[in-house]
Amino acid sequence: MVTGPDGKPRCPWGLSAEDYVAYHDSEWGRPVHGDDALFERLCLEAFQSGLSWITILRRRESFRSAFDSFKIASVAEFTDADRERLLADPGIIRNRAKVDATLANARVLADWPAGELDTLIWSYAPDAAKRPAPRTAADVPPVTDESTALSKALKKAGIRFVGPTTAYALMQACGLVNDHLADCFVRDSVASAGTARG
């Protein structure tokens, strides 16, 4: 654990950069629901692949502007001109494969019934009672059986750029698992928010 200037113990990464403090304290690990909200997290985790999360976090508002707040119905209608606009936008990560995957995924998800993405993702939340609180960062796995299964299910449904590691990062960020360390001051509030459903 690392104790911040406010005297509160946090996961070490939560104090590794100024931008991380608010994200760690108020967002990471708290339940996220809603198809568009989960689509945003899915896209941002994909863009993060191979990069540090701080790179994405610092550009998140630019991503939201570029992708119309990640509204699935809207992104699904993006044209070739939109694609070229995105690839020329210095505010986001201009990775052709990731941009193409985002547009393709939106088109797939636009045909799903409302709530289906939320239901599918949350169906892979493990039983919190069977997951001991991690004591150190070394106790936090990069991949789990559940994230591997979620990755396979999303890929089978036609969703691209979502491997098991990306799927697990999504699960952590969206509250399917509570990976705040045991002594982190945020852990209990995350758990009480209904983080992982058994």
Short mmCIF file of C-alpha atoms in Angstrom, two decimals:
data_model
loop_
_atom_site.label_atom_id
_atom_site.label_comp_id
_atom_site.label_asym_id
_atom_site.label_seq_id
_atom_site.Cartn_x
_atom_site.Cartn_y
_atom_site.Cartn_z
CA MET A 1 0.00 0.00 0.00
CA VAL A 2 0.97 3.63 -0.49
CA THR A 3 -0.27 6.39 1.80
CA GLY A 4 -1.18 9.59 0.03
CA PRO A 5 -0.78 13.18 1.21
CA ASP A 6 -4.29 12.91 2.67
CA GLY A 7 -3.17 10.01 4.88
CA LYS A 8 -5.33 7.47 3.07
CA PRO A 9 -3.85 4.13 1.96
CA ARG A 10 -4.26 3.40 -1.74
CA CYS A 11 -3.27 0.84 -4.33
CA PRO A 12 0.24 1.89 -5.45
CA TRP A 13 -0.82 2.68 -9.00
CA GLY A 14 -3.46 5.08 -7.66
CA LEU A 15 -0.73 7.50 -6.61
CA SER A 16 1.70 6.86 -9.45
CA ALA A 17 0.40 9.87 -11.43
CA GLU A 18 -1.76 12.83 -10.47
CA ASP A 19 -4.39 11.90 -13.04
CA TYR A 20 -4.80 8.50 -11.45
CA VAL A 21 -5.92 9.67 -8.01
CA ALA A 22 -9.50 10.68 -8.88
CA TYR A 23 -9.86 7.74 -11.28
CA HIS A 24 -8.69 5.27 -8.62
CA ASP A 25 -10.78 6.82 -5.86
CA SER A 26 -14.07 7.39 -7.66
CA GLU A 27 -14.23 5.26 -10.81
CA TRP A 28 -12.06 2.15 -11.05
CA GLY A 29 -13.86 -0.91 -9.81
CA ARG A 30 -17.27 0.71 -9.41
CA PRO A 31 -20.14 -0.95 -11.28
CA VAL A 32 -20.76 0.30 -14.80
CA HIS A 33 -24.01 -0.59 -16.54
CA GLY A 34 -25.63 0.41 -19.81
CA ASP A 35 -24.71 -0.67 -23.32
CA ASP A 36 -23.19 2.65 -24.40
CA ALA A 37 -21.20 3.03 -21.17
CA LEU A 38 -19.84 -0.49 -21.49
CA PHE A 39 -19.11 0.03 -25.18
CA GLU A 40 -17.02 3.07 -24.25
CA ARG A 41 -15.02 1.07 -21.69
CA LEU A 42 -14.61 -1.80 -24.16
CA CYS A 43 -13.29 0.59 -26.81
CA LEU A 44 -10.95 2.43 -24.47
CA GLU A 45 -9.51 -0.81 -23.11
CA ALA A 46 -8.88 -1.92 -26.68
CA PHE A 47 -7.13 1.36 -27.49
CA GLN A 48 -5.06 0.90 -24.33
CA SER A 49 -3.70 -2.44 -25.55
CA GLY A 50 0.08 -2.11 -25.71
CA LEU A 51 0.03 1.29 -24.00
CA SER A 52 -0.25 2.57 -20.45
CA TRP A 53 -3.74 3.38 -19.17
CA ILE A 54 -2.64 6.91 -18.27
CA THR A 55 -2.20 7.58 -22.00
CA ILE A 56 -5.87 6.76 -22.57
CA LEU A 57 -7.13 8.47 -19.43
CA ARG A 58 -5.50 11.75 -20.41
CA ARG A 59 -7.15 11.56 -23.83
CA ARG A 60 -10.53 10.26 -22.70
CA GLU A 61 -12.43 13.49 -23.33
CA SER A 62 -10.90 13.71 -26.80
CA PHE A 63 -11.98 10.13 -27.45
CA ARG A 64 -15.51 10.94 -26.30
CA SER A 65 -15.65 13.94 -28.59
CA ALA A 66 -14.25 12.02 -31.55
CA PHE A 67 -16.61 9.07 -31.10
CA ASP A 68 -19.79 11.00 -30.23
CA SER A 69 -19.69 9.94 -26.57
CA PHE A 70 -19.46 6.31 -27.73
CA LYS A 71 -23.18 6.07 -28.51
CA ILE A 72 -23.41 2.73 -30.27
CA ALA A 73 -26.15 3.80 -32.68
CA SER A 74 -24.19 6.88 -33.69
CA VAL A 75 -20.79 5.22 -34.11
CA ALA A 76 -22.41 2.45 -36.15
CA GLU A 77 -23.37 5.11 -38.70
CA PHE A 78 -19.85 6.53 -39.05
CA THR A 79 -18.77 6.80 -42.68
CA ASP A 80 -15.45 6.45 -44.47
CA ALA A 81 -15.07 10.20 -44.02
CA ASP A 82 -15.48 9.76 -40.26
CA ARG A 83 -12.85 7.03 -40.33
CA GLU A 84 -10.39 9.34 -42.05
CA ARG A 85 -11.25 12.10 -39.58
CA LEU A 86 -10.47 9.75 -36.69
CA LEU A 87 -7.19 8.64 -38.22
CA ALA A 88 -6.16 12.29 -38.51
CA ASP A 89 -7.27 13.27 -34.99
CA PRO A 90 -4.21 14.01 -32.80
CA GLY A 91 -6.40 13.87 -29.68
CA ILE A 92 -6.87 10.11 -29.85
CA ILE A 93 -4.69 7.08 -30.57
CA ARG A 94 -4.53 6.96 -34.35
CA ASN A 95 -4.16 3.22 -34.69
CA ARG A 96 -5.88 2.01 -37.84
CA ALA A 97 -6.66 -1.48 -36.54
CA LYS A 98 -8.15 -0.14 -33.31
CA VAL A 99 -10.23 2.52 -35.08
CA ASP A 100 -11.52 -0.05 -37.55
CA ALA A 101 -12.36 -2.46 -34.72
CA THR A 102 -14.29 0.24 -32.88
CA LEU A 103 -16.40 1.05 -35.94
CA ALA A 104 -16.96 -2.62 -36.75
CA ASN A 105 -17.92 -3.43 -33.17
CA ALA A 106 -20.45 -0.60 -33.10
CA ARG A 107 -22.08 -1.98 -36.25
CA VAL A 108 -22.34 -5.41 -34.67
CA LEU A 109 -23.73 -4.09 -31.39
CA ALA A 110 -26.23 -1.79 -33.10
CA ASP A 111 -28.15 -4.91 -34.11
CA TRP A 112 -28.32 -6.28 -30.57
CA PRO A 113 -31.44 -5.80 -28.42
CA ALA A 114 -31.13 -3.07 -25.80
CA GLY A 115 -29.37 -4.34 -22.71
CA GLU A 116 -27.85 -7.40 -24.33
CA LEU A 117 -24.24 -6.18 -24.12
CA ASP A 118 -24.73 -5.31 -20.45
CA THR A 119 -26.27 -8.70 -19.74
CA LEU A 120 -23.55 -10.61 -21.60
CA ILE A 121 -20.64 -8.83 -19.93
CA TRP A 122 -22.09 -9.00 -16.42
CA SER A 123 -22.92 -12.68 -16.80
CA TYR A 124 -19.16 -13.29 -16.44
CA ALA A 125 -18.83 -11.54 -13.08
CA PRO A 126 -17.31 -14.09 -10.68
CA ASP A 127 -18.62 -14.81 -7.20
CA ALA A 128 -17.03 -12.15 -4.98
CA ALA A 129 -17.12 -14.52 -2.00
CA LYS A 130 -14.71 -16.86 -3.78
CA ARG A 131 -12.16 -14.12 -4.52
CA PRO A 132 -9.91 -13.20 -1.59
CA ALA A 133 -8.88 -9.58 -1.46
CA PRO A 134 -5.44 -9.12 -3.03
CA ARG A 135 -2.81 -8.13 -0.48
CA THR A 136 -0.26 -6.87 -3.00
CA ALA A 137 -0.21 -5.98 -6.68
CA ALA A 138 1.41 -9.36 -7.33
CA ASP A 139 -1.83 -11.00 -6.17
CA VAL A 140 -3.81 -9.37 -8.99
CA PRO A 141 -3.92 -11.62 -12.06
CA PRO A 142 -3.63 -10.26 -15.61
CA VAL A 143 -6.09 -12.87 -16.89
CA THR A 144 -8.68 -15.16 -15.30
CA ASP A 145 -10.86 -18.03 -16.45
CA GLU A 146 -13.80 -15.62 -16.49
CA SER A 147 -12.00 -13.04 -18.63
CA THR A 148 -10.92 -15.76 -21.05
CA ALA A 149 -14.51 -16.95 -21.31
CA LEU A 150 -15.80 -13.39 -21.75
CA SER A 151 -13.24 -12.77 -24.48
CA LYS A 152 -14.33 -15.91 -26.30
CA ALA A 153 -18.01 -15.00 -26.01
CA LEU A 154 -17.46 -11.49 -27.35
CA LYS A 155 -15.31 -12.75 -30.22
CA LYS A 156 -17.91 -15.38 -31.08
CA ALA A 157 -20.47 -12.58 -31.26
CA GLY A 158 -18.28 -10.70 -33.73
CA ILE A 159 -16.56 -8.26 -31.38
CA ARG A 160 -12.95 -7.53 -32.30
CA PHE A 161 -9.84 -6.53 -30.36
CA VAL A 162 -10.91 -8.04 -27.05
CA GLY A 163 -8.43 -10.65 -25.86
CA PRO A 164 -8.47 -12.17 -22.36
CA THR A 165 -6.19 -9.48 -20.92
CA THR A 166 -8.30 -6.67 -22.36
CA ALA A 167 -11.42 -8.44 -21.11
CA TYR A 168 -9.98 -8.65 -17.61
CA ALA A 169 -9.02 -4.97 -17.61
CA LEU A 170 -12.64 -4.25 -18.60
CA MET A 171 -13.88 -6.43 -15.73
CA GLN A 172 -11.67 -4.56 -13.27
CA ALA A 173 -12.60 -1.11 -14.52
CA CYS A 174 -16.34 -1.81 -14.68
CA GLY A 175 -16.72 -3.46 -11.30
CA LEU A 176 -17.19 -7.09 -12.23
CA VAL A 177 -14.28 -7.74 -9.89
CA ASN A 178 -12.92 -5.71 -6.99
CA ASP A 179 -9.15 -5.65 -7.33
CA HIS A 180 -8.49 -2.80 -4.94
CA LEU A 181 -5.95 -4.14 -2.49
CA ALA A 182 -7.16 -5.38 0.88
CA ASP A 183 -5.96 -2.31 2.79
CA CYS A 184 -6.95 0.27 0.16
CA PHE A 185 -9.40 2.77 1.64
CA VAL A 186 -11.59 2.51 -1.47
CA ARG A 187 -12.09 -1.26 -1.35
CA ASP A 188 -14.99 -1.39 1.09
CA SER A 189 -16.97 1.36 -0.64
CA VAL A 190 -16.55 -0.42 -3.94
CA ALA A 191 -17.71 -3.68 -2.40
CA SER A 192 -20.75 -2.00 -0.83
CA ALA A 193 -21.66 -0.59 -4.25
CA GLY A 194 -22.38 -4.13 -5.39
CA THR A 195 -19.14 -4.56 -7.25
CA ALA A 196 -19.23 -8.24 -8.11
CA ARG A 197 -22.42 -10.20 -8.28
CA GLY A 198 -22.36 -13.79 -7.14
#
